Short mmCIF file of C-alpha atoms and ligand atoms in Angstrom, two decimals:
data_model
loop_
_atom_site.label_atom_id
_atom_site.label_comp_id
_atom_site.label_asym_id
_atom_site.label_seq_id
_atom_site.Cartn_x
_atom_site.Cartn_y
_atom_site.Cartn_z
CA MET A 26 69.53 -64.29 -181.97
CA LEU A 27 66.47 -62.83 -183.69
CA ASP A 28 68.39 -62.44 -186.96
CA ARG A 29 69.39 -66.10 -186.77
CA VAL A 30 65.81 -67.17 -186.11
CA ARG A 31 64.58 -65.04 -189.01
CA ALA A 32 67.20 -66.52 -191.34
CA PHE A 33 66.24 -70.02 -190.15
CA ALA A 34 62.53 -69.38 -190.78
CA ASP A 35 63.23 -67.89 -194.23
CA ALA A 36 65.33 -70.90 -195.26
CA GLU A 37 63.65 -73.84 -193.54
CA ILE A 38 60.03 -73.00 -192.81
CA THR A 39 58.38 -70.25 -194.84
CA PRO A 40 58.94 -71.91 -198.26
CA ARG A 41 57.42 -75.22 -196.99
CA SER A 42 53.82 -74.30 -196.13
CA ASP A 43 52.35 -77.32 -197.91
CA TYR A 44 54.71 -79.69 -196.13
CA PHE A 45 53.83 -78.33 -192.68
CA ASP A 46 50.12 -78.40 -193.55
CA SER A 47 50.34 -82.08 -194.49
CA LEU A 48 50.48 -83.35 -190.88
CA PRO A 49 54.15 -84.31 -191.34
CA GLU A 50 55.70 -87.01 -189.21
CA ALA A 51 56.90 -85.57 -185.91
CA PRO A 52 59.47 -84.45 -185.04
CA THR A 53 59.99 -82.90 -188.47
CA VAL A 54 63.30 -82.49 -190.25
CA ALA A 55 62.98 -78.78 -189.43
CA THR A 56 62.89 -79.65 -185.70
CA ALA A 57 66.29 -81.32 -186.04
CA ARG A 58 67.58 -78.37 -188.08
CA LEU A 59 66.45 -75.93 -185.38
CA HIS A 60 68.57 -77.90 -182.94
CA GLU A 61 71.52 -78.07 -185.37
CA ALA A 62 71.28 -74.29 -185.69
CA GLY A 63 71.64 -74.07 -181.88
CA LEU A 64 68.19 -72.55 -181.51
CA ALA A 65 66.03 -75.32 -180.01
CA ASN A 66 64.57 -74.67 -176.53
CA TRP A 67 66.10 -71.17 -176.63
CA TRP A 68 64.62 -70.13 -173.26
CA ILE A 69 66.44 -72.73 -171.11
CA PRO A 70 68.76 -70.79 -168.77
CA SER A 71 72.49 -70.76 -169.43
CA ARG A 72 73.18 -72.47 -166.09
CA TYR A 73 71.56 -75.56 -167.66
CA GLY A 74 73.48 -75.14 -170.92
CA GLY A 75 70.76 -73.25 -172.79
CA ILE A 76 70.73 -69.88 -174.55
CA GLY A 77 68.65 -68.29 -171.78
CA ALA A 78 66.48 -65.94 -173.87
CA ASP A 79 63.82 -64.31 -171.72
CA LEU A 80 60.11 -64.36 -172.48
CA GLU A 81 60.07 -60.86 -173.95
CA GLU A 82 62.69 -61.92 -176.52
CA SER A 83 60.75 -65.13 -177.03
CA VAL A 84 57.70 -63.15 -178.20
CA ASP A 85 59.67 -61.91 -181.21
CA ILE A 86 61.30 -65.30 -181.78
CA VAL A 87 57.89 -66.99 -181.87
CA SER A 88 56.50 -64.29 -184.15
CA GLU A 89 59.33 -65.05 -186.62
CA LEU A 90 58.81 -68.83 -186.46
CA ALA A 91 55.03 -68.48 -186.75
CA TYR A 92 55.46 -66.22 -189.79
CA GLY A 93 56.89 -69.36 -191.41
CA ASP A 94 54.53 -71.89 -189.84
CA ALA A 95 52.47 -71.47 -186.67
CA GLY A 96 52.28 -75.22 -186.05
CA PHE A 97 56.05 -75.53 -186.19
CA ALA A 98 56.35 -72.55 -183.83
CA PHE A 99 53.85 -74.09 -181.38
CA GLY A 100 55.65 -77.44 -181.34
CA SER A 101 58.95 -75.62 -180.82
CA PHE A 102 57.94 -73.47 -177.85
CA LEU A 103 55.29 -75.47 -176.00
CA SER A 104 57.91 -77.22 -173.87
CA ILE A 105 58.31 -73.89 -172.06
CA LEU A 106 55.18 -74.76 -170.06
CA GLY A 107 56.81 -77.88 -168.67
CA THR A 108 60.31 -76.50 -168.29
CA THR A 109 58.96 -73.52 -166.33
CA MET A 110 57.18 -75.85 -163.89
CA LEU A 111 60.21 -78.11 -163.67
CA ARG A 112 62.59 -75.22 -163.09
CA LEU A 113 60.44 -73.65 -160.38
CA CYS A 114 58.79 -76.62 -158.70
CA GLY A 115 61.14 -79.58 -159.29
CA GLU A 116 63.88 -80.55 -156.85
CA GLU A 117 67.16 -79.15 -158.23
CA PRO A 118 68.78 -82.52 -159.18
CA LEU A 119 65.63 -83.53 -161.11
CA ALA A 120 65.32 -80.14 -162.81
CA ARG A 121 69.03 -80.06 -163.66
CA THR A 122 69.06 -83.54 -165.20
CA HIS A 123 66.14 -82.87 -167.51
CA LEU A 124 66.77 -79.23 -168.37
CA GLU A 125 70.39 -79.99 -169.27
CA ALA A 126 69.24 -82.90 -171.45
CA LEU A 127 66.68 -80.70 -173.24
CA ALA A 128 69.28 -77.97 -173.81
CA ALA A 129 71.89 -80.42 -175.11
CA GLY A 130 69.60 -82.71 -177.11
CA GLY A 131 66.96 -80.27 -178.38
CA GLY A 132 64.17 -82.63 -177.29
CA SER A 133 60.74 -81.73 -175.97
CA CYS A 134 58.53 -81.98 -172.93
CA GLY A 135 54.87 -82.94 -173.31
CA ILE A 136 52.09 -81.77 -171.00
CA LEU A 137 49.44 -84.30 -170.02
CA ALA A 138 46.83 -82.14 -168.31
CA SER A 139 43.51 -82.01 -170.16
CA GLU A 140 41.18 -85.02 -170.25
CA GLU A 141 38.00 -85.75 -172.21
CA GLN A 142 35.80 -84.65 -169.31
CA ALA A 143 38.30 -82.20 -167.85
CA GLY A 144 39.44 -79.79 -170.55
CA SER A 145 39.14 -76.35 -169.05
CA GLU A 146 37.76 -77.61 -165.73
CA LEU A 147 40.99 -79.23 -164.64
CA GLY A 148 39.59 -79.71 -161.13
CA ARG A 149 37.70 -82.67 -162.64
CA ILE A 150 40.88 -84.48 -163.65
CA ALA A 151 40.45 -88.22 -163.09
CA ALA A 152 44.07 -89.39 -163.56
CA ARG A 153 45.38 -90.70 -160.25
CA PHE A 154 48.59 -91.65 -158.59
CA THR A 155 49.24 -93.93 -155.63
CA HIS A 156 52.26 -94.10 -153.36
CA ASP A 157 54.19 -97.35 -153.43
CA GLY A 158 57.28 -97.22 -151.21
CA ASP A 159 59.74 -94.79 -152.78
CA GLN A 160 57.75 -94.72 -156.01
CA VAL A 161 54.48 -93.29 -157.25
CA VAL A 162 52.31 -95.15 -159.74
CA ILE A 163 50.20 -93.03 -162.09
CA SER A 164 47.30 -93.99 -164.39
CA GLY A 165 44.86 -92.04 -166.51
CA ASP A 166 43.66 -91.08 -169.98
CA LYS A 167 44.77 -87.75 -171.42
CA TYR A 168 42.87 -86.28 -174.36
CA PHE A 169 45.23 -83.73 -175.92
CA ALA A 170 49.00 -83.72 -175.51
CA THR A 171 51.21 -81.89 -178.00
CA ASN A 172 54.64 -83.41 -178.75
CA ALA A 173 53.83 -86.35 -176.44
CA ASP A 174 55.01 -89.13 -178.74
CA ALA A 175 58.50 -87.84 -179.47
CA ALA A 176 58.95 -86.08 -176.12
CA ASP A 177 61.81 -86.96 -173.78
CA LEU A 178 59.61 -86.39 -170.77
CA LEU A 179 55.96 -85.88 -169.94
CA LEU A 180 54.58 -83.79 -167.11
CA ALA A 181 51.26 -85.30 -166.10
CA VAL A 182 48.69 -83.71 -163.81
CA ALA A 183 46.94 -86.23 -161.55
CA ARG A 184 45.23 -86.40 -158.17
CA ASP A 185 46.38 -88.39 -155.16
CA ALA A 186 44.27 -91.55 -154.92
CA ASP A 187 44.29 -91.11 -151.12
CA ASP A 188 43.32 -87.43 -151.16
CA ASP A 189 40.90 -86.21 -153.82
CA ALA A 190 41.85 -82.57 -153.28
CA ASP A 191 45.59 -83.11 -153.75
CA PHE A 192 46.63 -82.50 -157.37
CA ARG A 193 50.26 -82.92 -158.37
CA VAL A 194 52.42 -82.63 -161.44
CA VAL A 195 54.39 -85.84 -161.94
CA LEU A 196 57.38 -86.17 -164.28
CA VAL A 197 57.07 -89.33 -166.35
CA PRO A 198 59.97 -90.09 -168.73
CA ARG A 199 58.50 -90.93 -172.14
CA ASP A 200 60.11 -94.39 -172.14
CA THR A 201 58.43 -95.39 -168.84
CA PRO A 202 56.59 -98.72 -169.29
CA GLY A 203 52.85 -98.05 -169.46
CA VAL A 204 53.01 -94.80 -171.50
CA GLU A 205 50.83 -95.34 -174.58
CA ILE A 206 49.98 -93.09 -177.49
CA VAL A 207 46.36 -93.82 -178.41
CA LYS A 208 46.29 -91.74 -181.61
CA ARG A 209 47.50 -88.59 -183.30
CA TRP A 210 44.73 -86.02 -183.81
CA ASP A 211 43.99 -84.94 -187.37
CA MET A 212 43.76 -81.24 -186.52
CA VAL A 213 41.98 -78.65 -188.67
CA GLY A 214 44.93 -76.28 -188.39
CA MET A 215 48.35 -76.13 -186.77
CA ARG A 216 49.12 -79.30 -188.69
CA GLY A 217 52.83 -78.63 -188.46
CA SER A 218 52.52 -79.56 -184.77
CA ALA A 219 51.67 -83.02 -183.46
CA THR A 220 49.00 -83.50 -180.79
CA TYR A 221 48.06 -86.90 -179.38
CA GLN A 222 45.62 -88.73 -177.20
CA ALA A 223 47.70 -90.56 -174.60
CA ARG A 224 47.24 -93.11 -171.83
CA LEU A 225 49.22 -93.80 -168.69
CA ARG A 226 48.78 -97.33 -167.44
CA ASP A 227 50.36 -98.01 -164.03
CA CYS A 228 53.45 -95.93 -164.81
CA ALA A 229 55.87 -96.23 -161.90
CA VAL A 230 58.34 -93.38 -161.33
CA PRO A 231 60.48 -92.34 -158.33
CA ALA A 232 58.58 -90.32 -155.69
CA ALA A 233 61.13 -87.53 -156.31
CA HIS A 234 59.45 -87.04 -159.72
CA VAL A 235 56.45 -85.42 -157.99
CA LEU A 236 56.87 -81.64 -158.27
CA ARG A 237 56.48 -79.48 -155.14
CA GLY A 238 53.19 -77.67 -154.56
CA ASN A 239 49.63 -77.88 -155.82
CA GLY A 240 49.65 -79.26 -159.36
CA LEU A 241 46.91 -76.99 -160.65
CA ARG A 242 48.71 -73.92 -159.30
CA ASN A 243 51.98 -75.10 -160.83
CA LEU A 244 50.19 -75.48 -164.14
CA GLU A 245 48.78 -71.94 -163.90
CA ILE A 246 52.29 -70.59 -163.35
CA GLY A 247 53.67 -72.39 -166.41
CA LEU A 248 50.64 -71.48 -168.53
CA ASN A 249 51.57 -67.80 -168.20
CA ALA A 250 54.61 -68.41 -170.40
CA SER A 251 52.92 -70.64 -172.97
CA ARG A 252 49.76 -68.49 -173.21
CA ILE A 253 51.87 -65.42 -174.02
CA LEU A 254 53.72 -67.36 -176.73
CA ILE A 255 50.46 -68.75 -178.13
CA ALA A 256 49.36 -65.11 -178.37
CA ALA A 257 52.66 -64.31 -180.12
CA THR A 258 51.95 -66.85 -182.88
CA ALA A 259 49.04 -64.58 -183.89
CA ILE A 260 51.53 -61.76 -184.48
CA GLY A 261 53.54 -63.87 -186.93
CA LEU A 262 50.39 -65.10 -188.67
CA ALA A 263 49.00 -61.57 -188.99
CA ARG A 264 52.33 -60.29 -190.38
CA ARG A 265 52.21 -63.05 -193.00
CA VAL A 266 48.65 -62.09 -193.99
CA ARG A 267 49.78 -58.45 -194.33
CA ASP A 268 52.78 -59.34 -196.50
CA LEU A 269 50.82 -61.72 -198.74
CA SER A 270 48.21 -58.98 -199.16
CA MET A 271 50.87 -56.48 -200.25
CA GLU A 272 52.34 -58.96 -202.78
CA TYR A 273 48.89 -59.62 -204.22
CA ALA A 274 47.84 -55.98 -204.29
CA ALA A 275 50.98 -54.97 -206.22
CA VAL A 276 49.82 -57.02 -209.22
CA LYS A 277 46.03 -57.00 -208.81
CA GLN A 278 44.35 -54.37 -210.99
CA VAL A 279 41.16 -52.71 -209.78
CA LYS A 280 39.55 -49.86 -211.77
CA GLY A 281 42.61 -49.62 -213.98
CA SER A 282 45.29 -49.37 -211.31
CA ALA A 283 47.10 -51.55 -208.79
CA LEU A 284 45.15 -52.42 -205.65
CA THR A 285 47.98 -50.94 -203.53
CA GLY A 286 46.83 -47.47 -204.62
CA ASN A 287 43.20 -48.11 -203.65
CA ALA A 288 41.92 -46.25 -200.57
CA VAL A 289 39.80 -49.18 -199.36
CA PHE A 290 42.82 -51.48 -199.52
CA ALA A 291 44.98 -48.88 -197.75
CA GLY A 292 42.39 -48.65 -194.97
CA LYS A 293 42.39 -52.43 -194.50
CA LEU A 294 46.18 -52.60 -194.34
CA GLY A 295 46.30 -49.64 -191.95
CA GLN A 296 43.83 -51.47 -189.70
CA ILE A 297 45.95 -54.66 -189.84
CA GLU A 298 49.10 -52.71 -188.95
CA MET A 299 47.39 -51.17 -185.92
CA LEU A 300 46.22 -54.59 -184.73
CA ILE A 301 49.71 -56.10 -185.18
CA ASP A 302 51.27 -53.28 -183.19
CA VAL A 303 48.84 -53.61 -180.27
CA MET A 304 49.18 -57.41 -180.28
CA ARG A 305 52.97 -57.09 -180.16
CA ASN A 306 52.87 -54.49 -177.39
CA GLN A 307 50.49 -56.54 -175.23
CA CYS A 308 52.58 -59.71 -175.67
CA ARG A 309 55.81 -57.87 -174.87
CA ALA A 310 54.27 -56.19 -171.80
CA ALA A 311 52.89 -59.49 -170.48
CA ALA A 312 56.21 -61.23 -171.16
CA ALA A 313 58.14 -58.44 -169.41
CA GLU A 314 55.89 -58.86 -166.37
CA PHE A 315 56.56 -62.60 -166.31
CA ASP A 316 60.31 -61.94 -166.75
CA ARG A 317 60.25 -59.59 -163.74
CA TYR A 318 58.83 -62.40 -161.57
CA MET A 319 61.39 -64.85 -162.94
CA ALA A 320 64.29 -62.48 -162.23
CA ALA A 321 63.76 -62.74 -158.46
CA PRO A 322 66.31 -64.90 -156.59
CA ASP A 323 63.45 -67.30 -155.75
CA PRO A 324 60.54 -66.59 -158.11
CA LEU A 325 58.29 -69.39 -156.86
CA PRO A 326 56.67 -67.82 -153.76
CA SER A 327 55.44 -64.69 -155.55
CA LEU A 328 54.40 -66.58 -158.70
CA TYR A 329 52.64 -69.15 -156.53
CA ARG A 330 50.70 -66.34 -154.81
CA THR A 331 49.84 -64.68 -158.13
CA GLY A 332 49.10 -67.78 -160.23
CA THR A 333 47.59 -66.57 -163.48
CA LEU A 334 48.79 -63.19 -164.75
CA ARG A 335 46.05 -60.87 -165.95
CA SER A 336 48.37 -59.60 -168.70
CA ALA A 337 48.93 -63.13 -170.02
CA LEU A 338 45.19 -63.80 -170.18
CA ALA A 339 44.63 -60.46 -171.89
CA ALA A 340 47.42 -61.16 -174.40
CA LYS A 341 46.00 -64.52 -175.39
CA MET A 342 42.42 -63.37 -175.69
CA TYR A 343 43.27 -60.09 -177.42
CA CYS A 344 45.63 -61.72 -179.93
CA GLY A 345 43.08 -64.45 -180.66
CA GLN A 346 40.43 -61.84 -181.43
CA ALA A 347 42.66 -59.32 -183.22
CA GLY A 348 44.32 -62.12 -185.19
CA TRP A 349 40.89 -63.35 -186.22
CA GLN A 350 40.00 -59.87 -187.50
CA VAL A 351 43.17 -59.92 -189.59
CA ALA A 352 42.34 -63.42 -190.84
CA THR A 353 38.88 -62.27 -191.88
CA ILE A 354 40.28 -59.31 -193.81
CA GLY A 355 42.85 -61.65 -195.37
CA SER A 356 40.28 -64.24 -196.29
CA GLU A 357 38.35 -61.66 -198.35
CA MET A 358 41.49 -60.10 -199.84
CA PHE A 359 42.31 -62.73 -202.46
CA GLY A 360 38.85 -63.09 -203.95
CA GLY A 361 37.89 -66.60 -205.08
CA LEU A 362 41.50 -67.77 -204.98
CA GLY A 363 41.48 -67.10 -201.23
CA TYR A 364 38.86 -69.82 -200.79
CA THR A 365 40.97 -72.47 -202.48
CA HIS A 366 43.80 -74.65 -201.23
CA ASP A 367 45.97 -73.11 -203.96
CA HIS A 368 46.50 -70.01 -201.84
CA PRO A 369 48.07 -70.08 -198.33
CA ILE A 370 45.49 -67.73 -196.76
CA GLY A 371 43.12 -70.62 -195.97
CA LYS A 372 45.85 -72.32 -193.94
CA LEU A 373 46.61 -69.07 -192.08
CA VAL A 374 42.92 -68.71 -191.17
CA ARG A 375 42.78 -72.30 -189.89
CA ASP A 376 46.01 -71.86 -187.94
CA LEU A 377 44.89 -68.58 -186.40
CA ARG A 378 41.76 -70.13 -184.92
CA TYR A 379 43.80 -72.08 -182.36
CA VAL A 380 44.88 -68.90 -180.49
CA GLY A 381 41.37 -68.42 -179.12
CA LEU A 382 40.89 -72.11 -178.28
CA VAL A 383 44.00 -73.73 -176.83
CA GLU A 384 44.93 -73.25 -173.14
CA GLY A 385 41.55 -71.68 -172.49
CA GLY A 386 38.93 -70.57 -174.99
CA ASP A 387 37.66 -67.00 -174.75
CA ASP A 388 34.75 -67.99 -172.45
CA VAL A 389 37.21 -69.61 -170.09
CA VAL A 390 39.60 -66.64 -170.20
CA ARG A 391 36.77 -64.16 -169.61
CA ASP A 392 35.61 -66.27 -166.66
CA LEU A 393 39.16 -66.27 -165.23
CA LEU A 394 39.54 -62.51 -165.70
CA TYR A 395 36.21 -61.94 -163.97
CA SER A 396 36.70 -64.31 -161.05
CA ARG A 397 40.38 -63.49 -160.42
CA PHE A 398 40.61 -59.78 -161.22
CA VAL A 399 37.15 -58.23 -161.09
CA VAL A 400 35.33 -59.98 -158.24
CA PRO A 401 38.16 -59.50 -155.68
CA ALA A 402 37.88 -55.71 -155.23
CA GLY A 403 41.52 -55.49 -154.09
CA LYS A 404 42.74 -56.75 -157.48
CA ARG A 405 40.91 -54.05 -159.45
CA ARG A 406 43.13 -51.29 -160.79
C1 FAD B 509 46.06 -78.09 -181.02
C2 FAD B 509 45.78 -78.40 -179.58
C3 FAD B 509 46.84 -78.72 -178.75
C4 FAD B 509 46.62 -79.02 -177.39
N1 FAD B 509 47.69 -79.40 -176.62
C5 FAD B 509 47.47 -79.75 -175.33
C6 FAD B 509 48.55 -80.23 -174.52
O1 FAD B 509 49.71 -80.31 -174.95
N2 FAD B 509 48.28 -80.60 -173.25
C7 FAD B 509 47.03 -80.52 -172.72
O2 FAD B 509 46.85 -80.85 -171.54
N3 FAD B 509 45.97 -80.06 -173.45
C8 FAD B 509 46.17 -79.68 -174.74
N4 FAD B 509 45.11 -79.22 -175.50
C9 FAD B 509 43.79 -79.00 -174.86
C10 FAD B 509 43.40 -77.51 -174.81
O3 FAD B 509 44.40 -76.76 -174.20
C11 FAD B 509 42.10 -77.18 -174.05
O4 FAD B 509 42.23 -77.33 -172.69
C12 FAD B 509 40.99 -78.03 -174.39
O5 FAD B 509 40.87 -78.16 -175.75
C13 FAD B 509 39.72 -77.39 -173.82
O6 FAD B 509 38.95 -78.34 -173.17
P1 FAD B 509 37.62 -78.96 -173.78
O7 FAD B 509 37.92 -79.52 -175.11
O8 FAD B 509 37.04 -79.86 -172.74
O9 FAD B 509 36.67 -77.72 -174.00
P2 FAD B 509 36.12 -76.66 -172.95
O10 FAD B 509 37.14 -75.62 -172.65
O11 FAD B 509 35.51 -77.31 -171.76
O12 FAD B 509 35.03 -75.96 -173.83
C14 FAD B 509 33.83 -76.62 -174.30
C15 FAD B 509 32.68 -75.63 -174.23
O13 FAD B 509 32.42 -75.26 -172.88
C16 FAD B 509 32.44 -73.83 -172.76
N5 FAD B 509 33.05 -73.45 -171.48
C17 FAD B 509 34.08 -74.08 -170.83
N6 FAD B 509 34.39 -73.43 -169.69
C18 FAD B 509 33.55 -72.37 -169.63
C19 FAD B 509 33.38 -71.31 -168.68
N7 FAD B 509 34.12 -71.23 -167.58
N8 FAD B 509 32.39 -70.40 -168.91
C20 FAD B 509 31.60 -70.49 -170.02
N9 FAD B 509 31.74 -71.45 -170.95
C21 FAD B 509 32.69 -72.37 -170.77
C22 FAD B 509 33.33 -73.36 -173.92
O14 FAD B 509 33.06 -72.01 -174.28
C23 FAD B 509 32.94 -74.33 -175.00
O15 FAD B 509 31.76 -73.91 -175.62
C24 FAD B 509 45.30 -78.96 -176.86
C25 FAD B 509 44.22 -78.64 -177.71
C26 FAD B 509 44.46 -78.37 -179.05
C27 FAD B 509 43.28 -78.04 -179.92
#
């Protein structure tokens, strides 16, 4: 599987940096090719017709895709957040219908959670749903939603209009009347992915489309998987910086010899290699922990109790910071050329920045680690 992904990235993604950085129309041709290659949505379990790769394998898959283009990787794996919630918290007929369609068609699932006034503080979400016979009707403005335009289905987080404290995740098929794309964001980096501002205007869906359990808790459970894979994009990006540095240093002369033989350069590359190895180990360990939960006959009760995994938070924050160190070394490596659009390092720096921002910036992650794992004395290890 990993060899196939690597071959796919080498052929379809890595040579096309400029194309992915151009905010290409989504889904890209490469998205269709990933599906043709039988690799799209690789984590969907085999009982739904998918390949069924676990999250630990997915760390390496994402690292390979992100080596080619981090935006493409992000757009390709982000559906795991929704499919995890659907698989664990959706009624089986609903989950089966949509997971089978995603496995067979290679489509995507958008997440409509954050709002302009409720980015990290999701408890301030203003989107609401009302009950109307055997339907629910949902309305609200959502600020950032990756893949939302081309998605087959959207999972929207909203509160019950009759009970302010009751948050739910509601499955809204993309073609439901009332789903509007307001605009596509012109992002600084990750331009190979497509993120939108979206609006739900009186979207009526069957009541069975409301997932079981507290919507914010469901989201936390799914975010474990996507946060670990966001962290894994930093591994691929850092590997690319390392390899570009080696190519450059082989031909760059400093004090009469190639830069590869220079002790300062060797020290920088040794530092990068250490960071890559620790990033990879933390992502794999966090993913293995998540996989252990998912391997239970009924994973939901224990994941529902646990919510956010400490290891997933640590992976995302560590990889954001370590990746940024690598980006900084890389940015200096290529001299003046490194500060131009003629060299790919600038794109890698811009792409890397997202790891420490999306699905919780470092302040948010630190706050979560403190409140969930330091304040409760019983959680300290
Ligand atoms: C490329 C991209 C793709 C995205 N895709 C999606 C998507 O598919 N679906 C979706 O729902 N959302 C998506 N988002 C939203 C993203 O995941 C974040 O939730 C959102 O950007 C953060 O919210 P915010 O902008 O309100 O900023 P905030 O997180 O509120 O941060 C603003 C400021 O407040 C500070 N702050 C916030 N909380 C704390 C705290 N607890 N302690 C101290 N300081 C704090 C921060 O440090 C920062 O300075 C995406 C964003 C990007 C950039």
